[in-house]
CSV table of C-alpha atoms and ligand atoms in Angstrom, one decimal:
chain,number,residue,atom,x,y,z
A,292,MET,CA,125.0,104.4,62.6
A,293,SER,CA,127.9,105.6,63.4
A,294,PRO,CA,128.5,107.2,66.6
A,295,PRO,CA,128.1,110.7,67.0
A,296,LYS,CA,131.3,113.5,66.3
A,297,ASN,CA,129.5,116.4,67.9
A,298,VAL,CA,126.0,117.3,69.7
A,299,PHE,CA,125.3,119.0,66.7
A,300,GLU,CA,125.0,115.4,65.2
A,301,ILE,CA,122.7,114.2,67.8
A,302,PHE,CA,121.2,117.1,67.6
A,303,GLN,CA,120.0,116.6,63.6
A,304,LEU,CA,118.8,113.1,64.6
A,305,LEU,CA,115.9,115.2,66.8
A,306,GLU,CA,112.3,116.9,66.1
A,307,LYS,CA,113.7,120.4,66.9
A,308,SER,CA,110.2,120.6,68.3
A,309,ASN,CA,111.7,122.0,71.6
A,310,CYS,CA,108.4,120.0,73.0
A,311,GLY,CA,110.3,119.6,76.1
A,312,ASN,CA,108.5,117.2,76.9
A,313,CYS,CA,112.1,114.8,77.9
A,314,GLY,CA,112.5,117.9,80.7
A,315,GLU,CA,115.1,120.2,78.6
A,316,LYS,CA,113.9,123.5,77.0
A,317,THR,CA,115.3,123.1,73.9
A,318,CYS,CA,116.1,119.5,71.2
A,319,LEU,CA,119.1,121.3,71.5
A,320,ALA,CA,120.5,121.2,75.7
A,321,PHE,CA,119.1,118.1,75.1
A,322,ALA,CA,121.6,116.8,72.4
A,323,GLY,CA,124.0,118.5,74.5
A,324,ALA,CA,123.4,116.3,77.2
A,325,VAL,CA,123.3,112.4,75.4
A,326,PHE,CA,127.0,113.6,73.9
A,327,LYS,CA,128.3,114.3,77.3
A,328,GLY,CA,126.7,110.8,78.2
A,329,GLN,CA,124.1,112.3,81.1
A,330,ARG,CA,121.2,111.5,79.2
A,331,ARG,CA,120.0,108.7,77.0
A,332,LEU,CA,118.6,109.1,73.3
A,333,SER,CA,115.9,107.0,73.6
A,334,GLU,CA,114.7,109.4,76.4
A,335,CYS,CA,112.9,111.7,73.8
A,336,VAL,CA,109.6,110.6,73.0
A,337,ARG,CA,109.6,112.6,70.0
A,338,LEU,CA,111.4,110.1,68.5
A,339,ASP,CA,111.2,106.6,66.3
A,340,PRO,CA,112.6,104.4,68.1
A,341,GLY,CA,114.5,102.2,65.5
A,342,VAL,CA,117.2,105.3,65.5
A,343,ALA,CA,117.2,105.4,69.1
A,344,ALA,CA,117.8,101.9,68.5
A,345,ARG,CA,120.5,101.7,65.8
A,346,PHE,CA,122.2,105.0,67.3
A,347,SER,CA,122.9,103.0,70.8
A,348,GLU,CA,124.0,99.8,69.1
A,349,ASN,CA,127.0,102.7,67.0
A,350,SER,CA,127.7,105.0,70.3
A,351,GLY,CA,130.5,105.1,72.3
A,352,THR,CA,128.5,108.3,74.8
A,353,GLU,CA,124.8,105.8,74.6
A,354,ASN,CA,125.9,102.8,74.5
A,355,ALA,CA,127.1,102.8,78.4
A,356,PRO,CA,123.8,102.8,79.4
A,357,GLU,CA,122.3,100.7,77.6
A,358,ALA,CA,124.5,97.7,77.4
A,359,GLU,CA,125.0,98.2,80.8
A,360,GLY,CA,121.1,97.3,81.3
A,361,ALA,CA,120.9,94.6,78.8
A,362,ALA,CA,124.3,93.2,81.0
A,363,HIS,CA,122.3,93.2,84.1
A,364,PHE,CA,119.0,91.7,82.5
A,365,ASP,CA,120.8,88.9,81.5
A,366,GLN,CA,122.6,88.3,84.4
A,367,LEU,CA,119.5,88.1,86.6
A,368,ARG,CA,118.0,85.5,84.2
A,369,LYS,CA,121.2,83.2,84.4
A,370,GLU,CA,120.7,84.0,88.4
A,371,ILE,CA,116.7,83.2,87.8
A,372,ALA,CA,117.5,79.9,85.9
A,373,GLN,CA,119.3,78.7,89.1
A,374,THR,CA,117.0,79.3,91.2
A,375,ASP,CA,114.1,77.9,93.5
A,376,LEU,CA,111.0,79.7,92.4
A,377,ALA,CA,108.7,77.8,94.4
A,378,LEU,CA,110.9,78.8,97.4
A,379,ALA,CA,111.1,83.0,95.7
A,380,ALA,CA,107.4,82.6,95.1
A,381,GLU,CA,106.5,82.2,98.7
A,382,ARG,CA,109.2,84.8,100.0
A,383,VAL,CA,107.5,87.1,98.2
A,384,GLY,CA,104.0,86.6,97.8
A,385,ALA,CA,103.9,84.8,94.6
A,386,ARG,CA,102.2,82.5,92.6
A,387,PHE,CA,103.3,78.9,91.5
A,388,SER,CA,102.4,77.2,89.6
A,389,GLY,CA,104.2,74.0,86.8
A,390,ASP,CA,107.0,76.1,86.8
A,391,ARG,CA,106.2,79.9,86.4
A,392,LEU,CA,106.2,82.0,89.5
A,393,THR,CA,103.3,84.9,88.7
A,394,LEU,CA,102.8,88.8,90.2
A,395,LYS,CA,100.6,91.2,89.5
A,396,VAL,CA,102.6,93.6,87.3
A,397,LEU,CA,100.3,96.6,87.5
A,398,GLY,CA,97.1,94.5,87.7
A,399,LYS,CA,97.8,92.3,84.4
A,400,ASP,CA,100.1,88.6,85.4
A,401,PHE,CA,103.8,88.8,85.6
A,402,SER,CA,105.2,85.6,84.4
A,403,VAL,CA,108.7,83.6,84.8
A,404,ASP,CA,109.4,80.5,84.0
A,405,ARG,CA,113.1,78.1,85.2
A,406,HIS,CA,114.9,79.3,82.4
A,407,GLY,CA,114.3,83.0,82.4
A,408,GLY,CA,111.0,82.4,79.9
A,409,PHE,CA,108.2,85.4,80.7
A,410,HIS,CA,104.6,85.1,80.0
A,411,ALA,CA,102.4,88.2,80.5
A,412,ASP,CA,100.1,89.6,79.5
A,413,MET,CA,101.8,93.1,78.9
A,414,HIS,CA,104.9,94.2,76.7
A,415,VAL,CA,107.9,93.1,78.3
A,416,ASN,CA,110.5,96.5,78.9
A,417,HIS,CA,113.4,96.4,81.0
A,418,TRP,CA,112.6,99.1,82.9
A,419,VAL,CA,110.0,96.1,84.1
A,420,ALA,CA,110.9,92.8,84.4
A,421,ILE,CA,114.6,94.3,85.5
A,422,PRO,CA,112.7,95.3,88.9
A,423,PHE,CA,110.3,92.2,88.5
A,424,LEU,CA,113.8,89.7,88.4
A,425,THR,CA,115.3,91.5,91.0
A,426,HIS,CA,111.7,90.3,93.3
A,427,VAL,CA,111.9,87.4,93.0
A,428,LEU,CA,115.3,86.9,93.7
A,429,TYR,CA,116.5,89.3,96.1
A,430,GLY,CA,112.6,90.9,98.2
A,431,ARG,CA,112.4,89.8,101.8
A,432,GLY,CA,108.6,90.1,101.0
A,433,ARG,CA,108.5,92.8,103.8
A,434,PRO,CA,104.6,93.9,104.2
A,435,PRO,CA,103.4,97.8,103.0
A,436,ALA,CA,104.0,99.1,106.3
A,437,GLY,CA,101.4,102.0,105.4
A,438,ARG,CA,103.9,105.3,105.6
A,439,TRP,CA,104.5,106.8,102.8
A,440,VAL,CA,108.6,108.5,101.9
A,441,PRO,CA,109.7,110.3,99.7
A,442,PHE,CA,112.1,108.9,97.1
A,443,ARG,CA,114.9,110.8,98.8
A,444,GLU,CA,114.4,109.0,102.2
A,445,LEU,CA,115.0,105.6,100.8
A,446,LYS,CA,118.2,104.6,101.3
A,447,GLY,CA,120.4,104.8,99.0
A,448,GLY,CA,117.8,107.5,96.9
A,449,ARG,CA,119.6,111.3,97.5
A,450,GLU,CA,123.3,110.0,96.7
A,451,GLY,CA,122.3,107.5,94.0
A,452,TYR,CA,120.4,109.1,92.3
A,453,PRO,CA,119.5,113.0,92.4
A,454,LEU,CA,117.8,113.1,88.6
A,455,PHE,CA,114.7,110.8,90.3
A,456,ARG,CA,113.0,114.2,89.7
A,457,LYS,CA,114.1,115.3,86.7
A,458,ARG,CA,113.9,112.4,85.6
A,459,CYS,CA,110.4,111.0,86.6
A,460,GLU,CA,108.5,113.7,88.7
A,461,GLU,CA,108.7,116.2,86.3
A,462,PRO,CA,107.5,114.4,82.6
A,463,LEU,CA,104.6,112.8,85.0
A,464,LYS,CA,104.2,116.3,86.0
A,465,ARG,CA,103.9,117.4,83.2
A,466,VAL,CA,101.6,115.0,81.2
A,467,ALA,CA,99.5,115.6,84.2
A,468,ASP,CA,99.4,119.5,83.2
A,469,THR,CA,98.2,118.2,79.9
A,470,TYR,CA,96.8,114.6,80.1
A,471,THR,CA,93.2,114.7,81.3
A,472,MET,CA,92.7,111.1,81.2
A,473,LEU,CA,95.5,110.1,83.0
A,474,PHE,CA,94.3,109.8,86.5
A,475,ASP,CA,91.3,107.6,84.8
A,476,ASP,CA,93.7,105.3,83.2
A,477,MET,CA,96.2,104.3,85.4
A,478,VAL,CA,93.1,103.9,88.0
A,479,HIS,CA,91.1,101.4,85.2
A,480,LEU,CA,94.2,99.9,82.5
A,481,PHE,CA,96.6,99.8,84.6
A,482,GLY,CA,94.8,98.6,88.0
A,483,GLY,CA,95.6,101.4,90.2
A,484,ARG,CA,92.9,102.8,93.8
A,485,GLN,CA,92.0,106.3,94.2
A,486,VAL,CA,92.7,106.7,97.5
A,487,GLU,CA,91.5,109.9,100.4
A,488,ARG,CA,93.6,112.8,99.6
A,489,GLN,CA,97.0,112.6,100.7
A,490,PHE,CA,99.6,115.7,101.8
A,491,LYS,CA,96.7,118.0,101.1
A,492,SER,CA,97.1,116.9,97.1
A,493,ASP,CA,94.1,116.7,95.1
A,494,ILE,CA,94.1,113.6,93.8
A,495,SER,CA,95.9,110.2,95.0
A,496,VAL,CA,96.3,107.3,93.2
A,497,VAL,CA,98.1,104.1,94.1
A,498,LEU,CA,99.3,101.8,91.1
A,499,HIS,CA,101.5,99.0,92.5
A,500,PRO,CA,103.8,98.1,89.6
A,501,LEU,CA,104.2,94.7,91.9
A,502,PRO,CA,102.0,93.9,94.1
A,503,ILE,CA,104.0,94.8,97.9
A,504,VAL,CA,106.2,97.7,96.2
A,505,PRO,CA,103.3,100.0,96.1
A,506,ILE,CA,103.8,104.0,94.2
A,507,MET,CA,101.7,106.8,95.3
A,508,VAL,CA,101.6,108.9,92.8
A,509,CYS,CA,100.3,112.2,94.0
A,510,TYR,CA,99.3,115.4,92.8
A,511,TRP,CA,97.7,119.2,92.7
A,512,LEU,CA,96.3,121.6,90.2
A,513,PRO,CA,97.7,125.2,90.0
A,514,ASP,CA,95.9,127.1,92.5
A,515,GLU,CA,96.5,130.9,93.9
A,516,GLY,CA,99.6,132.1,91.4
A,517,MET,CA,101.4,128.5,92.0
A,518,GLN,CA,102.1,126.3,90.0
A,519,SER,CA,100.9,122.6,89.9
A,520,SER,CA,102.5,120.2,91.0
A,521,LEU,CA,103.1,116.1,90.8
A,522,ASN,CA,105.1,113.6,93.2
A,523,LEU,CA,105.4,110.3,93.2
A,524,PHE,CA,106.2,108.8,96.9
A,525,PHE,CA,106.7,105.3,98.1
A,526,ASP,CA,106.2,102.8,101.2
A,527,GLU,CA,109.0,102.7,103.5
A,528,THR,CA,109.6,99.3,103.4
A,529,ALA,CA,110.3,99.3,100.0
A,530,ASN,CA,113.8,99.0,100.0
A,531,GLU,CA,113.9,95.7,101.7
A,532,ASN,CA,112.0,94.4,98.7
A,533,LEU,CA,113.9,96.8,95.8
A,534,ASP,CA,117.4,97.2,95.1
A,535,ILE,CA,116.7,101.0,94.5
A,536,GLY,CA,118.2,100.9,91.1
A,537,ALA,CA,115.3,99.6,90.5
A,538,VAL,CA,113.0,101.9,92.8
A,539,PHE,CA,114.1,104.8,90.1
A,540,ALA,CA,113.3,102.1,87.2
A,541,LEU,CA,109.9,101.6,88.0
A,542,GLY,CA,109.7,105.9,88.6
A,543,SER,CA,110.9,106.6,85.3
A,544,GLY,CA,109.7,103.9,83.2
A,545,LEU,CA,106.3,104.6,84.7
A,546,ALA,CA,106.5,108.2,83.6
A,547,GLN,CA,108.1,107.8,79.9
A,548,MET,CA,104.8,105.1,79.4
A,549,PHE,CA,102.0,107.7,80.8
A,550,THR,CA,104.3,110.6,78.1
A,551,LYS,CA,103.8,108.1,75.6
A,552,LEU,CA,100.2,107.8,76.2
A,553,ALA,CA,99.4,110.5,76.8
A,554,GLN,CA,101.0,111.6,72.6
A,555,ARG,CA,99.0,108.6,71.4
A,556,HIS,CA,95.3,109.0,73.1
A,557,GLY,CA,96.5,112.5,74.1
B,1664,SF4,S1,111.2,115.5,74.0
B,1664,SF4,FE1,112.7,115.3,72.4
B,1664,SF4,S2,111.7,117.0,70.5
B,1664,SF4,FE2,111.0,117.2,73.1
B,1664,SF4,S3,112.3,118.7,73.9
B,1664,SF4,FE3,112.7,116.9,74.5
B,1664,SF4,S4,114.6,116.3,72.4
B,1664,SF4,FE4,113.3,117.5,71.4
Protein backbone atom coordinates (compact mmCIF):
# COMPACT_ATOMS: atom_id res chain seq x y z
CA MET A 1 0.00 0.00 0.00
CA SER A 2 1.61 3.26 -1.07
CA PRO A 3 1.63 6.26 1.26
CA PRO A 4 -1.62 8.33 1.12
CA LYS A 5 -1.48 11.46 -1.00
CA ASN A 6 -4.47 13.11 0.65
CA VAL A 7 -7.14 12.81 3.32
CA PHE A 8 -9.58 11.05 0.97
CA GLU A 9 -7.26 8.12 0.41
CA ILE A 10 -7.30 7.51 4.15
CA PHE A 11 -11.06 8.09 4.29
CA GLN A 12 -11.57 5.37 1.66
CA LEU A 13 -10.06 2.81 4.06
CA LEU A 14 -12.60 3.58 6.80
CA GLU A 15 -16.02 2.15 7.46
CA LYS A 16 -17.65 5.59 7.03
CA SER A 17 -20.23 4.81 9.71
CA ASN A 18 -19.31 7.88 11.81
CA CYS A 19 -19.73 5.64 14.89
CA GLY A 20 -17.63 8.01 17.01
CA ASN A 21 -15.74 5.27 18.83
CA CYS A 22 -12.39 6.80 17.90
CA GLY A 23 -13.34 10.05 19.64
CA GLU A 24 -13.88 12.00 16.40
CA LYS A 25 -17.36 13.05 15.30
CA THR A 26 -16.95 11.69 11.77
CA CYS A 27 -14.73 9.30 9.84
CA LEU A 28 -13.66 12.24 7.68
CA ALA A 29 -12.46 14.17 10.73
CA PHE A 30 -10.54 11.08 11.83
CA ALA A 31 -8.98 10.72 8.36
CA GLY A 32 -7.89 14.38 8.51
CA ALA A 33 -6.28 13.85 11.92
CA VAL A 34 -4.43 10.76 10.65
CA PHE A 35 -3.19 12.68 7.60
CA LYS A 36 -1.84 15.43 9.85
CA GLY A 37 -0.10 12.84 12.02
CA GLN A 38 -2.28 13.62 15.07
CA ARG A 39 -3.94 10.19 15.17
CA ARG A 40 -2.92 6.68 14.17
CA LEU A 41 -5.01 4.70 11.73
CA SER A 42 -5.01 1.78 14.15
CA GLU A 43 -7.09 3.92 16.54
CA CYS A 44 -10.15 3.34 14.33
CA VAL A 45 -11.57 0.41 16.27
CA ARG A 46 -13.66 -0.68 13.26
CA LEU A 47 -10.71 -1.05 10.92
CA ASP A 48 -9.25 -4.44 10.08
CA PRO A 49 -5.89 -4.53 11.96
CA GLY A 50 -4.27 -5.93 8.78
CA VAL A 51 -5.15 -2.77 6.84
CA ALA A 52 -3.77 -0.57 9.62
CA ALA A 53 -0.54 -2.61 9.71
CA ARG A 54 -0.04 -2.41 5.92
CA PHE A 55 -0.69 1.32 6.02
CA SER A 56 1.74 1.70 8.91
CA GLU A 57 4.54 -0.01 6.98
CA ASN A 58 4.33 2.47 4.13
CA SER A 59 2.85 5.70 5.37
CA GLY A 60 5.00 8.70 6.11
CA THR A 61 2.41 10.08 8.51
CA GLU A 62 1.62 6.88 10.36
CA ASN A 63 5.05 5.41 10.39
CA ALA A 64 6.69 7.83 12.76
CA PRO A 65 4.94 6.96 16.04
CA GLU A 66 4.72 3.24 15.21
CA ALA A 67 8.38 3.01 14.25
CA GLU A 68 9.33 5.07 17.27
CA GLY A 69 7.38 2.68 19.53
CA ALA A 70 8.99 -0.37 17.93
CA ALA A 71 12.47 1.13 18.26
CA HIS A 72 11.83 2.00 21.90
CA PHE A 73 10.58 -1.53 22.53
CA ASP A 74 13.73 -3.06 20.94
CA GLN A 75 15.94 -0.76 22.97
CA LEU A 76 14.24 -1.76 26.23
CA ARG A 77 14.64 -5.46 25.40
CA LYS A 78 18.36 -4.93 24.78
CA GLU A 79 18.67 -3.19 28.13
CA ILE A 80 16.89 -6.11 29.80
CA ALA A 81 19.55 -8.46 28.40
CA GLN A 82 22.19 -6.41 30.26
CA THR A 83 20.25 -6.19 33.52
CA ASP A 84 20.51 -8.36 36.62
CA LEU A 85 16.87 -9.51 36.70
CA ALA A 86 17.17 -10.98 40.19
CA LEU A 87 18.13 -7.54 41.55
CA ALA A 88 15.46 -5.84 39.47
CA ALA A 89 12.87 -8.27 40.86
CA GLU A 90 13.88 -7.36 44.40
CA ARG A 91 13.59 -3.64 43.61
CA VAL A 92 10.09 -3.78 42.10
CA GLY A 93 8.73 -6.63 44.23
CA ALA A 94 8.55 -9.20 41.41
CA ARG A 95 9.05 -12.98 41.57
CA PHE A 96 12.28 -14.34 40.14
CA SER A 97 12.71 -17.97 39.25
CA GLY A 98 14.97 -19.74 36.73
CA ASP A 99 15.93 -16.85 34.48
CA ARG A 100 12.50 -15.19 34.54
CA LEU A 101 11.13 -12.16 36.31
CA THR A 102 7.36 -12.34 36.78
CA LEU A 103 4.77 -9.74 37.73
CA LYS A 104 1.00 -9.83 37.68
CA VAL A 105 -0.38 -7.71 34.84
CA LEU A 106 -4.15 -7.21 35.12
CA GLY A 107 -4.23 -10.27 37.35
CA LYS A 108 -2.29 -12.54 34.98
CA ASP A 109 1.30 -13.74 35.12
CA PHE A 110 3.59 -11.82 32.79
CA SER A 111 7.28 -12.74 32.62
CA VAL A 112 10.41 -11.62 30.87
CA ASP A 113 13.57 -13.74 30.62
CA ARG A 114 17.18 -12.60 30.50
CA HIS A 115 17.13 -12.51 26.69
CA GLY A 116 14.15 -10.15 26.65
CA GLY A 117 11.72 -12.92 25.68
CA PHE A 118 8.14 -12.75 26.99
CA HIS A 119 6.09 -15.51 28.59
CA ALA A 120 2.56 -14.47 29.40
CA ASP A 121 -0.98 -15.72 29.96
CA MET A 122 -2.22 -12.86 27.79
CA HIS A 123 -1.54 -11.29 24.42
CA VAL A 124 1.72 -9.29 24.54
CA ASN A 125 0.76 -5.85 23.22
CA HIS A 126 3.20 -2.94 23.04
CA TRP A 127 0.97 -0.93 25.37
CA VAL A 128 1.57 -3.53 28.08
CA ALA A 129 5.09 -4.65 27.20
CA ILE A 130 6.69 -1.18 27.08
CA PRO A 131 5.38 -0.07 30.52
CA PHE A 132 6.28 -3.51 31.91
CA LEU A 133 9.90 -3.28 30.71
CA THR A 134 10.19 0.38 31.74
CA HIS A 135 9.00 -0.54 35.22
CA VAL A 136 11.44 -3.46 35.52
CA LEU A 137 14.37 -1.34 34.32
CA TYR A 138 13.67 1.99 36.03
CA GLY A 139 10.85 1.58 38.55
CA ARG A 140 11.83 2.60 42.07
CA GLY A 141 9.54 0.09 43.71
CA ARG A 142 7.64 2.73 45.69
CA PRO A 143 4.46 1.18 47.14
CA PRO A 144 1.23 3.09 46.42
CA ALA A 145 0.59 5.92 48.88
CA GLY A 146 -3.20 5.56 48.63
CA ARG A 147 -3.68 9.12 47.37
CA TRP A 148 -5.40 9.29 43.99
CA VAL A 149 -4.63 12.04 41.52
CA PRO A 150 -5.79 12.77 37.95
CA PHE A 151 -3.31 12.25 35.10
CA ARG A 152 -2.75 15.99 34.67
CA GLU A 153 -1.31 16.18 38.22
CA LEU A 154 1.39 13.60 37.50
CA LYS A 155 4.73 15.10 36.53
CA GLY A 156 4.72 15.84 32.79
CA GLY A 157 1.08 14.80 32.38
CA ARG A 158 -0.55 18.13 31.62
CA GLU A 159 2.17 19.51 29.31
CA GLY A 160 3.37 16.28 27.70
CA TYR A 161 0.07 14.54 27.00
CA PRO A 162 -2.77 17.06 26.56
CA LEU A 163 -4.79 14.45 24.65
CA PHE A 164 -5.12 12.13 27.65
CA ARG A 165 -8.80 12.90 28.11
CA LYS A 166 -9.56 12.38 24.42
CA ARG A 167 -7.51 9.20 24.00
CA CYS A 168 -8.19 7.50 27.30
CA GLU A 169 -11.13 8.81 29.31
CA GLU A 170 -13.59 9.68 26.53
CA PRO A 171 -13.38 6.29 24.75
CA LEU A 172 -13.76 4.46 28.07
CA LYS A 173 -16.76 6.61 28.96
CA ARG A 174 -18.41 5.69 25.66
CA VAL A 175 -17.87 2.02 26.49
CA ALA A 176 -19.28 2.47 30.00
CA ASP A 177 -22.34 4.29 28.59
CA THR A 178 -23.29 1.43 26.29
CA TYR A 179 -21.68 -1.80 27.48
CA THR A 180 -23.30 -2.74 30.78
CA MET A 181 -20.80 -5.54 31.49
CA LEU A 182 -17.76 -3.23 31.45
CA PHE A 183 -17.16 -3.04 35.20
CA ASP A 184 -18.07 -6.68 35.67
CA ASP A 185 -15.43 -7.60 33.06
CA MET A 186 -12.87 -5.37 34.76
CA VAL A 187 -13.41 -7.28 38.01
CA HIS A 188 -13.85 -10.83 36.73
CA LEU A 189 -11.59 -10.95 33.67
CA PHE A 190 -8.86 -8.47 34.54
CA GLY A 191 -8.33 -8.86 38.27
CA GLY A 192 -9.97 -5.54 39.14
CA ARG A 193 -11.52 -4.72 42.52
CA GLN A 194 -14.63 -2.70 43.15
CA VAL A 195 -13.85 -0.25 45.93
CA GLU A 196 -15.84 2.13 48.05
CA ARG A 197 -17.20 4.87 45.77
CA GLN A 198 -14.65 7.65 45.39
CA PHE A 199 -15.17 11.33 44.54
CA LYS A 200 -18.96 10.82 44.78
CA SER A 201 -18.87 8.52 41.74
CA ASP A 202 -21.51 5.82 41.19
CA ILE A 203 -18.92 3.13 40.67
CA SER A 204 -15.18 2.92 41.37
CA VAL A 205 -13.00 0.03 40.23
CA VAL A 206 -9.26 -0.34 40.76
CA LEU A 207 -7.21 -2.16 38.12
CA HIS A 208 -3.57 -3.22 38.43
CA PRO A 209 -1.82 -3.06 35.04
CA LEU A 210 1.27 -3.43 37.24
CA PRO A 211 1.05 -4.48 40.89
CA ILE A 212 2.27 -1.16 42.31
CA VAL A 213 0.85 1.05 39.54
CA PRO A 214 -2.91 0.90 40.14
CA ILE A 215 -5.44 2.80 38.06
CA MET A 216 -8.83 3.74 39.49
CA VAL A 217 -11.76 4.09 37.09
CA CYS A 218 -14.58 6.28 38.43
CA TYR A 219 -17.90 6.51 36.60
CA TRP A 220 -20.78 8.86 37.21
CA LEU A 221 -24.17 7.92 35.74
CA PRO A 222 -26.24 10.58 33.95
CA ASP A 223 -28.24 12.56 36.48
CA GLU A 224 -30.80 15.36 36.29
CA GLY A 225 -29.84 16.58 32.84
CA MET A 226 -26.12 16.04 33.47
CA GLN A 227 -24.30 13.67 31.13
CA SER A 228 -22.43 10.66 32.43
CA SER A 229 -18.77 11.10 33.15
CA LEU A 230 -15.69 8.92 33.59
CA ASN A 231 -12.29 9.76 35.01
CA LEU A 232 -9.11 7.80 35.58
CA PHE A 233 -7.02 8.35 38.68
CA PHE A 234 -3.48 7.27 39.48
CA ASP A 235 -1.66 6.81 42.71
CA GLU A 236 0.53 9.83 43.32
CA THR A 237 3.60 7.53 43.29
CA ALA A 238 2.95 6.47 39.65
CA ASN A 239 5.70 8.79 38.37
CA GLU A 240 8.27 7.04 40.51
CA ASN A 241 7.46 3.61 39.17
CA LEU A 242 6.94 4.52 35.49
CA ASP A 243 7.76 7.41 33.18
CA ILE A 244 4.81 9.55 32.14
CA GLY A 245 4.85 8.19 28.56
CA ALA A 246 4.38 4.67 29.88
CA VAL A 247 1.53 5.81 32.17
CA PHE A 248 -0.16 7.35 29.11
CA ALA A 249 0.39 4.12 27.14
CA LEU A 250 -1.38 2.15 29.88
CA GLY A 251 -4.36 4.51 29.89
CA SER A 252 -4.80 4.55 26.12
CA GLY A 253 -4.12 0.81 25.84
CA LEU A 254 -6.81 0.02 28.40
CA ALA A 255 -9.27 2.26 26.55
CA GLN A 256 -8.58 0.47 23.25
CA MET A 257 -8.75 -2.97 24.83
CA PHE A 258 -12.13 -2.35 26.49
CA THR A 259 -13.51 -0.70 23.35
CA LYS A 260 -12.65 -3.80 21.31
CA LEU A 261 -14.00 -6.10 24.01
CA ALA A 262 -17.30 -4.20 24.10
CA GLN A 263 -17.61 -4.42 20.32
CA ARG A 264 -17.03 -8.15 20.36
CA HIS A 265 -19.45 -8.88 23.18
CA GLY A 266 -21.69 -5.83 23.41
S1 LIG B 1 -13.97 4.58 14.86
FE1 LIG B 1 -13.55 4.35 12.67
S2 LIG B 1 -15.58 4.00 11.79
FE2 LIG B 1 -15.92 4.90 13.80
S3 LIG B 1 -16.01 7.17 13.44
FE3 LIG B 1 -13.90 6.65 13.95
S4 LIG B 1 -12.96 6.40 11.95
FE4 LIG B 1 -15.15 6.20 11.62
